[in-house]
Short mmCIF file of C-alpha atoms in Angstrom, two decimals:
data_model
loop_
_atom_site.label_atom_id
_atom_site.label_comp_id
_atom_site.label_asym_id
_atom_site.label_seq_id
_atom_site.Cartn_x
_atom_site.Cartn_y
_atom_site.Cartn_z
CA MET A 1 9.97 93.79 -21.50
CA GLN A 2 10.73 95.67 -18.27
CA ALA A 3 11.07 94.06 -15.07
CA LEU A 4 11.22 96.10 -11.37
CA ILE A 5 13.02 94.07 -8.65
CA SER A 6 12.98 95.05 -4.91
CA VAL A 7 13.31 92.27 -2.55
CA SER A 8 14.35 91.96 1.02
CA ASP A 9 14.94 88.29 0.67
CA LYS A 10 17.55 88.04 -1.95
CA THR A 11 17.57 84.30 -2.50
CA GLY A 12 18.08 83.40 -6.04
CA ILE A 13 17.49 86.95 -7.32
CA VAL A 14 20.73 87.49 -9.14
CA GLU A 15 20.41 84.24 -11.04
CA PHE A 16 16.75 85.38 -12.01
CA ALA A 17 17.69 88.88 -12.79
CA ARG A 18 20.38 87.48 -14.89
CA ALA A 19 18.23 85.31 -16.88
CA LEU A 20 15.63 87.99 -17.38
CA GLN A 21 18.34 90.35 -18.79
CA ALA A 22 19.58 87.41 -21.17
CA LEU A 23 15.83 87.38 -22.40
CA GLY A 24 16.35 90.94 -23.19
CA CYS A 25 14.47 92.43 -20.16
CA LYS A 26 15.39 95.77 -18.82
CA LEU A 27 15.98 95.87 -15.19
CA LEU A 28 14.69 98.42 -12.77
CA SER A 29 15.86 98.19 -8.98
CA THR A 30 16.00 100.01 -5.76
CA GLY A 31 18.38 100.35 -2.74
CA GLY A 32 20.26 97.37 -1.65
CA THR A 33 18.78 95.07 -4.47
CA ALA A 34 20.19 97.45 -7.09
CA LYS A 35 23.45 97.44 -5.49
CA LEU A 36 23.53 93.39 -5.48
CA LEU A 37 22.48 93.39 -8.99
CA GLN A 38 25.18 95.93 -9.95
CA ASP A 39 27.98 94.13 -8.16
CA ALA A 40 26.98 91.05 -10.00
CA GLY A 41 27.78 92.87 -12.97
CA LEU A 42 24.04 93.50 -14.54
CA PRO A 43 22.98 96.60 -15.98
CA VAL A 44 20.54 98.19 -13.59
CA THR A 45 18.53 101.42 -13.59
CA GLU A 46 17.80 102.60 -10.27
CA VAL A 47 14.30 103.82 -9.41
CA ALA A 48 15.14 107.13 -8.45
CA GLU A 49 16.94 107.77 -11.74
CA HIS A 50 13.68 106.05 -13.59
CA THR A 51 11.41 108.52 -11.91
CA GLY A 52 13.48 111.44 -11.49
CA PHE A 53 12.52 111.74 -7.94
CA PRO A 54 15.29 110.90 -5.23
CA GLU A 55 14.52 108.46 -2.51
CA MET A 56 13.68 110.22 0.63
CA LEU A 57 12.83 109.99 4.40
CA ASP A 58 15.29 107.27 4.92
CA GLY A 59 13.95 105.19 2.14
CA ARG A 60 10.23 105.33 3.29
CA VAL A 61 9.46 107.24 -0.19
CA LYS A 62 10.67 105.82 -3.26
CA THR A 63 8.30 103.77 -5.39
CA LEU A 64 5.23 105.49 -4.44
CA HIS A 65 5.44 107.50 -7.77
CA PRO A 66 3.17 107.67 -10.83
CA VAL A 67 5.96 106.92 -13.15
CA ILE A 68 5.93 103.43 -11.14
CA HIS A 69 2.41 102.74 -10.44
CA GLY A 70 1.33 104.04 -13.82
CA GLY A 71 3.68 101.41 -15.44
CA LEU A 72 2.04 98.61 -13.34
CA LEU A 73 -1.68 99.75 -13.79
CA ALA A 74 -1.62 100.69 -17.18
CA ARG A 75 -4.15 98.33 -19.35
CA ARG A 76 -2.34 97.39 -22.38
CA ASP A 77 -5.95 96.76 -24.29
CA LEU A 78 -7.25 100.31 -23.63
CA PRO A 79 -5.64 103.02 -26.13
CA GLU A 80 -6.54 105.96 -23.73
CA HIS A 81 -3.98 104.21 -21.03
CA ILE A 82 -1.46 103.69 -23.80
CA GLU A 83 -1.87 107.23 -24.67
CA ALA A 84 -1.48 108.49 -21.03
CA LEU A 85 1.68 106.56 -20.66
CA ARG A 86 2.97 108.11 -23.98
CA THR A 87 2.01 111.66 -22.97
CA HIS A 88 3.69 111.31 -19.64
CA GLY A 89 6.67 109.61 -20.76
CA ILE A 90 6.03 106.66 -18.64
CA ALA A 91 7.32 103.08 -19.64
CA ALA A 92 5.10 99.86 -18.90
CA ILE A 93 6.34 97.49 -16.40
CA ASP A 94 5.77 93.84 -17.17
CA VAL A 95 7.41 91.86 -14.37
CA LEU A 96 7.27 93.08 -10.83
CA VAL A 97 9.55 91.08 -8.30
CA VAL A 98 8.86 92.14 -4.78
CA ASN A 99 8.98 90.49 -1.27
CA LEU A 100 8.21 92.45 1.55
CA TYR A 101 10.11 93.73 4.89
CA PRO A 102 10.39 90.98 7.33
CA PHE A 103 7.75 91.77 9.67
CA GLU A 104 6.78 88.39 10.78
CA ALA A 105 10.36 87.35 11.35
CA THR A 106 11.11 90.70 13.30
CA VAL A 107 8.30 90.73 15.59
CA ALA A 108 8.97 86.95 16.31
CA LYS A 109 12.59 87.89 17.84
CA ALA A 110 13.09 88.20 21.64
CA GLY A 111 13.13 92.01 22.62
CA CYS A 112 11.52 93.26 19.51
CA THR A 113 10.38 96.91 20.23
CA LEU A 114 7.39 98.67 18.71
CA ALA A 115 10.07 101.10 16.98
CA ASP A 116 11.48 97.88 15.42
CA ALA A 117 8.09 96.50 14.28
CA ILE A 118 7.28 99.93 12.90
CA GLU A 119 10.24 100.24 10.71
CA ASN A 120 9.47 96.69 9.21
CA ILE A 121 6.17 97.62 8.02
CA ASP A 122 6.42 97.81 4.24
CA ILE A 123 4.36 100.31 2.31
CA GLY A 124 5.69 100.72 -0.94
CA GLY A 125 6.16 97.07 -1.55
CA PRO A 126 2.57 96.21 -0.81
CA ALA A 127 1.34 99.13 -2.83
CA MET A 128 3.51 97.99 -5.84
CA VAL A 129 2.07 94.32 -5.34
CA ARG A 130 -1.52 95.33 -5.50
CA SER A 131 -1.19 97.46 -8.40
CA ALA A 132 0.58 94.79 -10.29
CA ALA A 133 -1.69 91.93 -9.03
CA LYS A 134 -4.83 94.18 -9.89
CA ASN A 135 -3.64 94.25 -13.43
CA TRP A 136 -2.47 90.69 -13.81
CA ASN A 137 -3.75 90.61 -17.41
CA ASP A 138 -0.60 92.42 -18.42
CA VAL A 139 1.72 92.14 -15.43
CA ALA A 140 3.41 89.19 -13.83
CA VAL A 141 3.81 89.50 -10.19
CA LEU A 142 6.34 87.50 -8.00
CA THR A 143 6.38 87.51 -4.37
CA ASP A 144 8.21 84.53 -3.42
CA ALA A 145 11.63 83.06 -4.61
CA SER A 146 9.89 79.64 -5.31
CA GLN A 147 8.07 81.28 -8.14
CA TYR A 148 11.23 82.25 -10.15
CA ALA A 149 12.09 78.95 -11.83
CA GLY A 150 8.49 78.15 -13.08
CA VAL A 151 8.19 81.81 -14.52
CA LEU A 152 11.50 81.56 -16.10
CA GLU A 153 11.04 78.20 -17.90
CA GLU A 154 7.66 79.81 -19.05
CA LEU A 155 9.44 82.94 -20.47
CA GLN A 156 12.11 80.83 -22.17
CA ARG A 157 9.64 78.42 -23.60
CA GLU A 158 6.78 80.70 -24.86
CA GLY A 159 8.33 84.13 -24.94
CA ALA A 160 5.81 85.40 -22.32
CA VAL A 161 4.13 84.54 -18.96
CA GLY A 162 0.82 83.03 -19.83
CA ARG A 163 -2.47 84.16 -18.81
CA ALA A 164 -3.15 81.41 -16.30
CA THR A 165 0.13 81.78 -14.54
CA ARG A 166 -0.28 85.68 -14.36
CA PHE A 167 -3.43 85.01 -12.61
CA ALA A 168 -2.08 82.21 -10.27
CA LEU A 169 0.68 84.75 -9.24
CA ALA A 170 -1.60 87.70 -8.67
CA VAL A 171 -3.92 85.34 -6.44
CA ALA A 172 -0.57 84.28 -4.55
CA ALA A 173 0.37 88.24 -4.22
CA PHE A 174 -2.86 89.03 -2.79
CA ASN A 175 -2.80 86.40 -0.33
CA ARG A 176 0.76 87.40 0.64
CA ILE A 177 -0.56 90.99 1.35
CA SER A 178 -3.76 89.44 3.28
CA ASN A 179 -1.38 87.32 5.48
CA TYR A 180 1.15 90.37 5.82
CA ASP A 181 -1.44 92.54 7.07
CA ALA A 182 -3.11 90.19 9.40
CA ALA A 183 0.39 89.74 10.89
CA ILE A 184 0.60 93.46 11.45
CA SER A 185 -2.82 93.62 12.83
CA ASP A 186 -2.39 90.52 15.24
CA TYR A 187 0.77 92.23 16.59
CA LEU A 188 -0.49 95.85 16.98
CA SER A 189 -3.83 94.70 18.42
CA SER A 190 -1.66 92.80 21.02
CA LEU A 191 0.37 95.43 22.49
CA GLN A 192 -0.37 96.78 25.90
CA PRO A 193 0.01 100.26 27.56
CA ASP A 194 3.37 99.12 29.13
CA GLY A 195 4.70 97.73 25.80
CA THR A 196 4.13 94.03 26.57
CA ARG A 197 2.03 91.76 24.24
CA ALA A 198 -1.15 90.16 25.31
CA GLU A 199 -1.51 86.37 24.68
CA TYR A 200 -4.90 87.10 22.78
CA SER A 201 -4.95 90.10 20.66
CA ALA A 202 -7.85 92.51 20.31
CA GLN A 203 -8.61 91.24 16.78
CA SER A 204 -7.93 87.51 15.70
CA ASN A 205 -6.86 87.20 12.04
CA GLY A 206 -6.81 83.70 10.95
CA ARG A 207 -4.42 82.62 8.49
CA PHE A 208 -4.88 79.16 6.58
CA VAL A 209 -3.88 77.59 3.32
CA LYS A 210 -6.31 75.00 1.78
CA LEU A 211 -4.81 71.52 1.43
CA GLN A 212 -7.85 69.92 -0.22
CA ASP A 213 -11.63 69.78 -0.58
CA LEU A 214 -13.19 66.97 1.01
CA ARG A 215 -15.97 64.83 -0.47
CA TYR A 216 -18.28 65.98 2.46
CA GLY A 217 -18.09 66.74 6.23
CA GLU A 218 -19.22 64.80 9.32
CA ASN A 219 -22.08 63.71 7.34
CA PRO A 220 -22.93 63.22 3.71
CA HIS A 221 -25.19 66.46 3.46
CA GLN A 222 -22.25 68.51 4.73
CA SER A 223 -19.35 70.18 2.81
CA ALA A 224 -15.91 70.34 3.88
CA ALA A 225 -12.38 71.28 3.12
CA PHE A 226 -8.93 70.80 4.97
CA TYR A 227 -6.83 73.65 5.81
CA ARG A 228 -3.35 73.84 7.34
CA ASP A 229 -1.76 76.74 9.31
CA LEU A 230 0.23 79.34 7.24
CA HIS A 231 3.31 78.15 9.01
CA PRO A 232 2.60 74.44 10.34
CA ALA A 233 4.47 72.98 13.03
CA PRO A 234 6.94 70.06 12.19
CA GLY A 235 5.53 66.53 13.12
CA SER A 236 1.79 67.51 12.84
CA LEU A 237 -0.74 65.85 11.02
CA VAL A 238 -0.92 68.44 8.11
CA SER A 239 2.59 67.48 7.25
CA ALA A 240 1.69 63.78 6.51
CA THR A 241 2.37 62.19 3.42
CA GLN A 242 -0.27 59.78 2.05
CA LEU A 243 1.52 56.55 0.92
CA GLN A 244 -1.38 54.92 -0.55
CA GLY A 245 -5.16 54.60 0.16
CA LYS A 246 -8.58 56.22 -0.56
CA GLU A 247 -8.82 59.98 -0.19
CA LEU A 248 -9.02 61.13 3.50
CA SER A 249 -12.67 62.03 4.73
CA TYR A 250 -13.37 64.54 7.27
CA ASN A 251 -13.98 62.09 10.02
CA ASN A 252 -10.70 60.26 8.91
CA ILE A 253 -8.64 63.41 9.59
CA ALA A 254 -10.41 64.39 12.85
CA ASP A 255 -9.79 60.85 14.27
CA ALA A 256 -6.39 60.62 12.80
CA ASP A 257 -5.70 63.73 14.64
CA ALA A 258 -6.62 62.30 17.84
CA ALA A 259 -4.67 59.25 17.46
CA TRP A 260 -1.54 61.19 16.21
CA GLU A 261 -1.55 63.63 19.05
CA CYS A 262 -2.11 61.02 21.74
CA VAL A 263 0.59 58.45 20.53
CA LYS A 264 3.39 61.46 20.51
CA SER A 265 2.80 62.07 24.00
CA PHE A 266 4.60 58.82 24.78
CA ASP A 267 8.22 58.38 24.89
CA ALA A 268 9.65 57.63 21.50
CA ALA A 269 12.25 55.29 23.02
CA THR A 270 8.98 52.93 23.95
CA PRO A 271 6.86 51.70 21.13
CA CYS A 272 3.32 52.72 21.71
CA CYS A 273 0.06 51.79 19.57
CA VAL A 274 -2.90 53.87 19.98
CA ILE A 275 -6.33 52.85 18.44
CA VAL A 276 -9.04 55.54 17.99
CA LYS A 277 -12.75 55.31 17.16
CA HIS A 278 -15.03 58.24 16.96
CA ALA A 279 -12.25 60.51 18.47
CA ASN A 280 -11.68 58.37 21.53
CA PRO A 281 -8.97 56.35 22.48
CA CYS A 282 -10.36 52.52 22.51
CA GLY A 283 -6.96 50.90 22.89
CA VAL A 284 -3.49 52.27 24.07
CA ALA A 285 -0.41 50.26 24.99
CA ILE A 286 3.45 50.19 25.22
CA GLY A 287 5.51 47.10 24.48
CA ALA A 288 8.90 46.00 23.80
CA SER A 289 8.04 46.20 19.92
CA ALA A 290 5.63 48.09 17.71
CA ALA A 291 3.71 44.54 17.28
CA GLU A 292 3.71 43.90 21.03
CA ALA A 293 2.28 47.03 21.52
CA TYR A 294 -0.37 46.71 18.97
CA ASP A 295 -1.46 43.36 20.21
CA LYS A 296 -1.99 44.81 23.69
CA ALA A 297 -3.71 47.79 22.54
CA LEU A 298 -6.17 45.63 20.50
CA LYS A 299 -7.20 43.46 23.47
CA THR A 300 -8.69 46.38 25.16
CA ASP A 301 -11.54 46.69 22.82
CA PRO A 302 -11.37 44.57 19.40
CA THR A 303 -15.07 45.49 18.62
CA SER A 304 -14.57 49.15 18.77
CA ALA A 305 -10.98 48.84 16.93
CA PHE A 306 -12.71 47.51 13.83
CA GLY A 307 -12.56 50.36 11.15
CA GLY A 308 -10.59 52.49 13.50
CA ILE A 309 -7.66 54.70 13.13
CA ILE A 310 -4.09 53.35 14.38
CA ALA A 311 -1.19 55.27 15.24
CA PHE A 312 2.35 54.31 16.39
CA ASN A 313 5.20 56.37 17.62
CA THR A 314 7.82 53.94 15.87
CA THR A 315 8.42 52.45 12.68
CA VAL A 316 5.97 49.90 11.38
CA ASP A 317 7.72 46.51 10.40
CA GLY A 318 6.52 43.46 8.58
CA ALA A 319 5.61 41.70 11.68
CA THR A 320 3.62 44.28 12.84
CA ALA A 321 1.98 45.14 9.42
CA THR A 322 0.88 41.67 9.18
CA ARG A 323 -0.91 41.80 12.36
CA VAL A 324 -2.58 45.08 11.60
CA ALA A 325 -3.68 43.97 8.12
CA LYS A 326 -5.75 41.17 9.73
CA GLN A 327 -8.32 43.79 10.92
CA PHE A 328 -10.23 46.57 8.73
CA VAL A 329 -8.45 49.79 9.25
CA GLU A 330 -9.40 52.99 8.04
CA VAL A 331 -6.06 55.04 8.58
CA LEU A 332 -2.68 53.96 9.67
CA ILE A 333 -0.13 56.48 10.86
CA ALA A 334 3.59 56.05 11.69
CA PRO A 335 6.83 58.14 11.54
CA ALA A 336 8.21 55.35 9.06
CA PHE A 337 7.34 52.10 7.34
CA SER A 338 9.80 49.20 6.55
CA ASP A 339 9.59 48.04 2.61
CA GLU A 340 8.14 44.76 4.25
CA ALA A 341 5.28 46.70 5.88
CA ARG A 342 4.70 48.85 2.60
CA ALA A 343 4.48 45.26 0.76
CA VAL A 344 2.01 44.08 3.30
CA PHE A 345 -0.45 47.05 2.75
CA LYS A 346 -0.25 47.09 -0.95
CA ALA A 347 -2.57 44.25 -0.71
CA LYS A 348 -5.01 46.60 1.11
CA ALA A 349 -5.18 49.17 -1.43
CA ASN A 350 -8.16 51.12 0.39
CA THR A 351 -6.32 51.51 3.62
CA ARG A 352 -5.16 54.86 4.07
CA VAL A 353 -1.48 54.79 5.15
CA LEU A 354 0.03 58.12 6.42
CA GLN A 355 3.83 58.83 7.18
CA ILE A 356 4.67 61.73 9.33
CA ALA A 357 8.23 62.60 9.73
CA LEU A 358 9.22 63.89 13.24
CA ASP A 359 12.35 65.90 13.61
CA GLY A 360 14.21 64.84 16.57
CA VAL A 361 17.45 65.60 18.53
CA GLU A 362 19.82 63.07 20.08
CA ARG A 363 19.55 63.19 23.88
CA ASP A 364 21.28 60.64 25.96
CA GLY A 365 20.92 58.16 23.17
CA LYS A 366 17.22 58.77 22.73
CA THR A 367 15.22 60.66 20.40
CA ALA A 368 13.59 63.75 21.77
CA TRP A 369 10.66 64.45 19.48
CA ALA A 370 9.35 67.84 18.10
CA ARG A 371 5.81 67.35 19.13
CA GLY A 372 4.45 69.40 16.54
CA ARG A 373 1.61 70.71 18.85
CA ASN A 374 -0.81 73.50 18.28
CA MET A 375 -0.06 76.59 20.63
CA HIS A 376 -3.92 77.31 20.89
CA ASP A 377 -6.93 75.63 20.37
CA VAL A 378 -9.97 77.06 18.76
CA LYS A 379 -13.81 76.39 18.76
CA ARG A 380 -16.73 77.75 16.82
CA VAL A 381 -19.75 78.97 18.69
CA GLY A 382 -22.58 80.87 17.71
CA SER A 383 -21.29 83.94 15.62
CA GLY A 384 -18.09 83.70 17.82
CA LEU A 385 -14.79 81.89 18.68
CA LEU A 386 -13.47 80.57 21.75
CA ILE A 387 -9.57 80.38 21.63
CA GLN A 388 -7.40 78.98 24.39
CA SER A 389 -3.83 77.88 25.12
CA ALA A 390 -3.83 74.22 23.98
CA ASP A 391 -3.61 71.68 26.57
CA ASN A 392 0.01 70.59 26.22
CA ARG A 393 0.99 70.61 29.99
CA GLU A 394 2.47 67.15 31.15
CA ILE A 395 3.19 66.06 34.44
CA ASP A 396 6.01 63.81 35.75
CA ARG A 397 6.34 61.78 38.69
CA ALA A 398 7.98 64.33 41.10
CA GLU A 399 4.73 66.47 40.78
CA LEU A 400 2.52 63.59 42.04
CA LYS A 401 0.95 63.87 45.45
CA VAL A 402 0.25 60.60 47.33
CA VAL A 403 -2.64 61.29 49.55
CA THR A 404 -3.59 58.08 51.20
CA VAL A 405 -2.11 55.91 53.78
CA LYS A 406 -1.44 53.14 51.14
CA GLN A 407 1.25 54.11 49.04
CA PRO A 408 1.56 53.07 45.16
CA THR A 409 4.43 50.60 44.15
CA PRO A 410 6.64 51.85 41.31
CA GLN A 411 4.89 49.63 38.89
CA GLN A 412 1.75 51.14 39.78
CA LEU A 413 3.32 54.69 39.55
CA ASP A 414 4.24 53.71 36.15
CA ASP A 415 0.67 52.57 35.16
CA LEU A 416 -0.80 55.60 36.74
CA LEU A 417 1.42 57.94 34.60
CA PHE A 418 0.40 55.87 31.33
CA ALA A 419 -3.28 55.90 32.46
CA TRP A 420 -3.22 59.90 33.10
CA THR A 421 -1.55 60.28 29.67
CA VAL A 422 -4.44 58.39 28.06
CA ALA A 423 -7.24 60.05 29.92
CA LYS A 424 -5.92 63.46 28.61
CA TYR A 425 -7.29 62.52 25.12
CA VAL A 426 -10.46 60.74 26.25
CA LYS A 427 -13.60 62.90 26.20
CA SER A 428 -14.90 64.00 29.37
CA ASN A 429 -16.12 62.51 31.60
CA ALA A 430 -13.15 60.25 31.20
CA ILE A 431 -12.42 57.11 33.09
CA VAL A 432 -9.48 54.74 32.33
CA PHE A 433 -8.50 51.46 33.67
CA CYS A 434 -4.78 50.42 33.04
CA GLY A 435 -2.49 47.90 34.21
CA GLY A 436 0.79 46.39 32.70
CA GLY A 437 1.22 49.40 30.20
CA MET A 438 -2.06 48.88 28.45
CA THR A 439 -5.61 50.13 28.81
CA LEU A 440 -7.68 47.72 30.08
CA GLY A 441 -11.31 49.76 29.83
CA VAL A 442 -12.22 53.22 28.65
CA GLY A 443 -15.29 54.96 29.68
CA ALA A 444 -15.75 58.17 27.40
CA GLY A 445 -17.91 61.24 27.14
CA GLN A 446 -20.64 60.41 29.60
CA MET A 447 -22.57 63.18 31.32
CA SER A 448 -21.74 61.28 34.79
CA ARG A 449 -18.49 60.13 35.93
CA ILE A 450 -20.08 57.01 37.49
CA ASP A 451 -21.57 56.10 34.19
CA SER A 452 -18.21 56.51 32.73
CA ALA A 453 -16.78 54.29 35.16
CA ARG A 454 -19.37 51.61 34.68
CA ILE A 455 -19.09 51.73 30.84
CA ALA A 456 -15.15 51.37 31.41
CA SER A 457 -15.63 48.10 33.57
CA ILE A 458 -18.32 46.87 31.23
CA LYS A 459 -15.78 47.28 28.23
CA ALA A 460 -13.04 45.48 30.10
CA GLU A 461 -15.59 42.62 30.91
CA ASN A 462 -16.61 42.39 27.32
CA ALA A 463 -13.09 42.18 26.18
CA GLY A 464 -12.39 39.28 28.88
CA LEU A 465 -10.00 41.47 30.77
CA THR A 466 -9.78 41.57 34.48
CA LEU A 467 -9.56 44.79 36.50
CA GLY A 468 -8.26 43.13 39.80
CA GLY A 469 -5.41 45.20 40.66
CA SER A 470 -5.67 47.78 37.97
CA VAL A 471 -5.01 51.46 38.27
CA VAL A 472 -7.68 54.11 37.02
CA ALA A 473 -7.27 57.78 35.68
CA SER A 474 -9.98 60.22 36.35
CA ASP A 475 -9.55 63.44 33.91
CA ALA A 476 -11.18 65.62 36.66
CA PHE A 477 -12.06 65.09 40.40
CA PHE A 478 -14.41 62.71 41.89
CA PRO A 479 -17.17 64.98 43.22
CA PHE A 480 -18.62 62.31 45.38
CA ARG A 481 -17.06 59.01 46.73
CA ASP A 482 -19.79 57.04 44.52
CA GLY A 483 -17.37 57.21 41.62
CA LEU A 484 -14.49 56.06 43.61
CA ASP A 485 -16.53 53.16 45.06
CA VAL A 486 -17.63 51.98 41.52
CA VAL A 487 -13.95 51.72 40.24
CA VAL A 488 -12.79 50.08 43.42
CA ASP A 489 -15.54 47.64 43.08
CA ALA A 490 -14.67 46.98 39.61
CA GLY A 491 -11.02 45.79 41.05
CA ALA A 492 -8.87 49.11 41.00
CA ALA A 493 -6.14 49.23 43.53
CA CYS A 494 -5.00 52.72 42.75
CA VAL A 495 -6.31 55.81 41.43
CA ILE A 496 -4.93 58.93 39.81
CA GLN A 497 -7.12 62.23 39.84
CA PRO A 498 -6.58 66.15 39.89
CA GLY A 499 -8.17 66.74 43.29
CA GLY A 500 -9.71 70.20 43.76
CA SER A 501 -13.24 69.06 45.06
CA VAL A 502 -14.64 70.51 48.09
CA ARG A 503 -15.27 67.01 49.11
CA ASP A 504 -11.61 65.95 48.57
CA ASP A 505 -11.43 64.90 52.29
CA GLU A 506 -14.42 62.68 52.01
CA VAL A 507 -12.98 60.91 48.90
CA ILE A 508 -9.59 60.47 50.18
CA ALA A 509 -11.15 59.03 53.25
CA ALA A 510 -13.04 56.65 51.19
CA ALA A 511 -9.90 55.72 49.45
CA ASN A 512 -8.33 54.80 52.83
CA GLU A 513 -11.39 53.15 53.90
CA ARG A 514 -11.35 50.78 50.88
CA GLY A 515 -7.34 50.39 51.24
CA ILE A 516 -6.44 51.63 47.86
CA ALA A 517 -3.74 54.14 47.05
CA MET A 518 -4.67 57.83 45.51
CA VAL A 519 -2.54 60.23 43.91
CA LEU A 520 -3.53 63.80 42.89
CA THR A 521 -2.03 65.69 40.23
CA GLY A 522 -3.21 69.31 40.83
CA LEU A 523 -4.19 69.25 37.06
CA ARG A 524 -7.31 68.83 35.21
CA HIS A 525 -7.86 67.50 31.68
CA PHE A 526 -11.23 68.16 30.45
CA ARG A 527 -11.70 67.44 26.82
CA HIS A 528 -15.14 68.49 25.46
#
């Protein structure tokens, strides 16, 4: 058995090579890897000695040689291939261990130049990997340190790498090459004549890894699968651990993401609960505890909360779990669950319980969360793709502009910011009534902003909640005063909206006429 080892990431390679050598495997290697193995006392033949041809062009040419690729590509089941090896004095290579030049890490560095990027485009490595992966029936190709232990265990147990393992390694190798080439394409096609990089490259190369096949899609006649980014952000839904419950469905995942993204928007120091139904928040609240936040969120729309998705930004304890367990919940999400909470939900075997760890750092005694948000949003259209920067823009109190004679109180400002955060996650046209750190009525997804306002007030009435003295958030401007009149007639005392309409003056005058406070953000949050 002969192994060729040439790695940029040298994690675990000495130990793996030593174990191969102990099994009687002859070691071939290149450059820095060969020196590392030699310094570790391992007998290694350098590739230049093996091929009889020196490395040249600053190492750009070393493994691009028939002795290497013949040894990788020769089929052991074809006598003419074996005879060709014998005729030309080529030894078969049975194991290839290669990881590629760190192109992705290089271009991710600030100040990376085109010259830096070009020098980190691997040529010989991908060529060898493709050769070995194509000939997977006879060659085991390893492209990541995480594969070493499993291959070594199989070699020690069976004396060879099994067929199924070789095929799996080959698939992983071609996937790695595909992702590597895509990264190069993304980088090079984003370069501008002045050397800067465009936010959107001339060619978009999506790189995703399948997590699971789903039973069906949005409807039973549709098929579906769930994928994650090649390098997912911490604290995102794809990093969730399912603690119990049935398999997640397509709609479960979509709604769970909506709930989780919304609840992450609130300060981790204040317990928050978000209840989502059909991708829209139907109840959001903050409280002194998770239980209080849940009780308040449920009051907004207990009917819609039935069979919904519930997310918390804090640990779910036993008291909270006992409350939540009284209703039918499809999915429950939190960063942690107490032992008491876990025990409560064991009796609800079908409830899907997801735990998502959020990395954080201590700042002024509070945890600042790593939000795990996408950098870009993607939407499919007919034979095309729309890509935009994600709506991650947040606003703070200092950016608000009061445009009415009446000024909001400090409590109203708190509620306005709360309502504005919720409205960002409500489908447009969105109108959200809030008060006391909770939603009171949510109007979502209507073609008319007036209809959204009316629906929000109807929802509040149905839930037995009063809108007197409430605040209202509108995700986009009021094009006419009629929408404003509807929310004021319902009881609103204060409104937050982006502004930007040609009739802003008319709407502001209407607010003054009605004796309410109005705050402009200068920021719109359409969510289609």
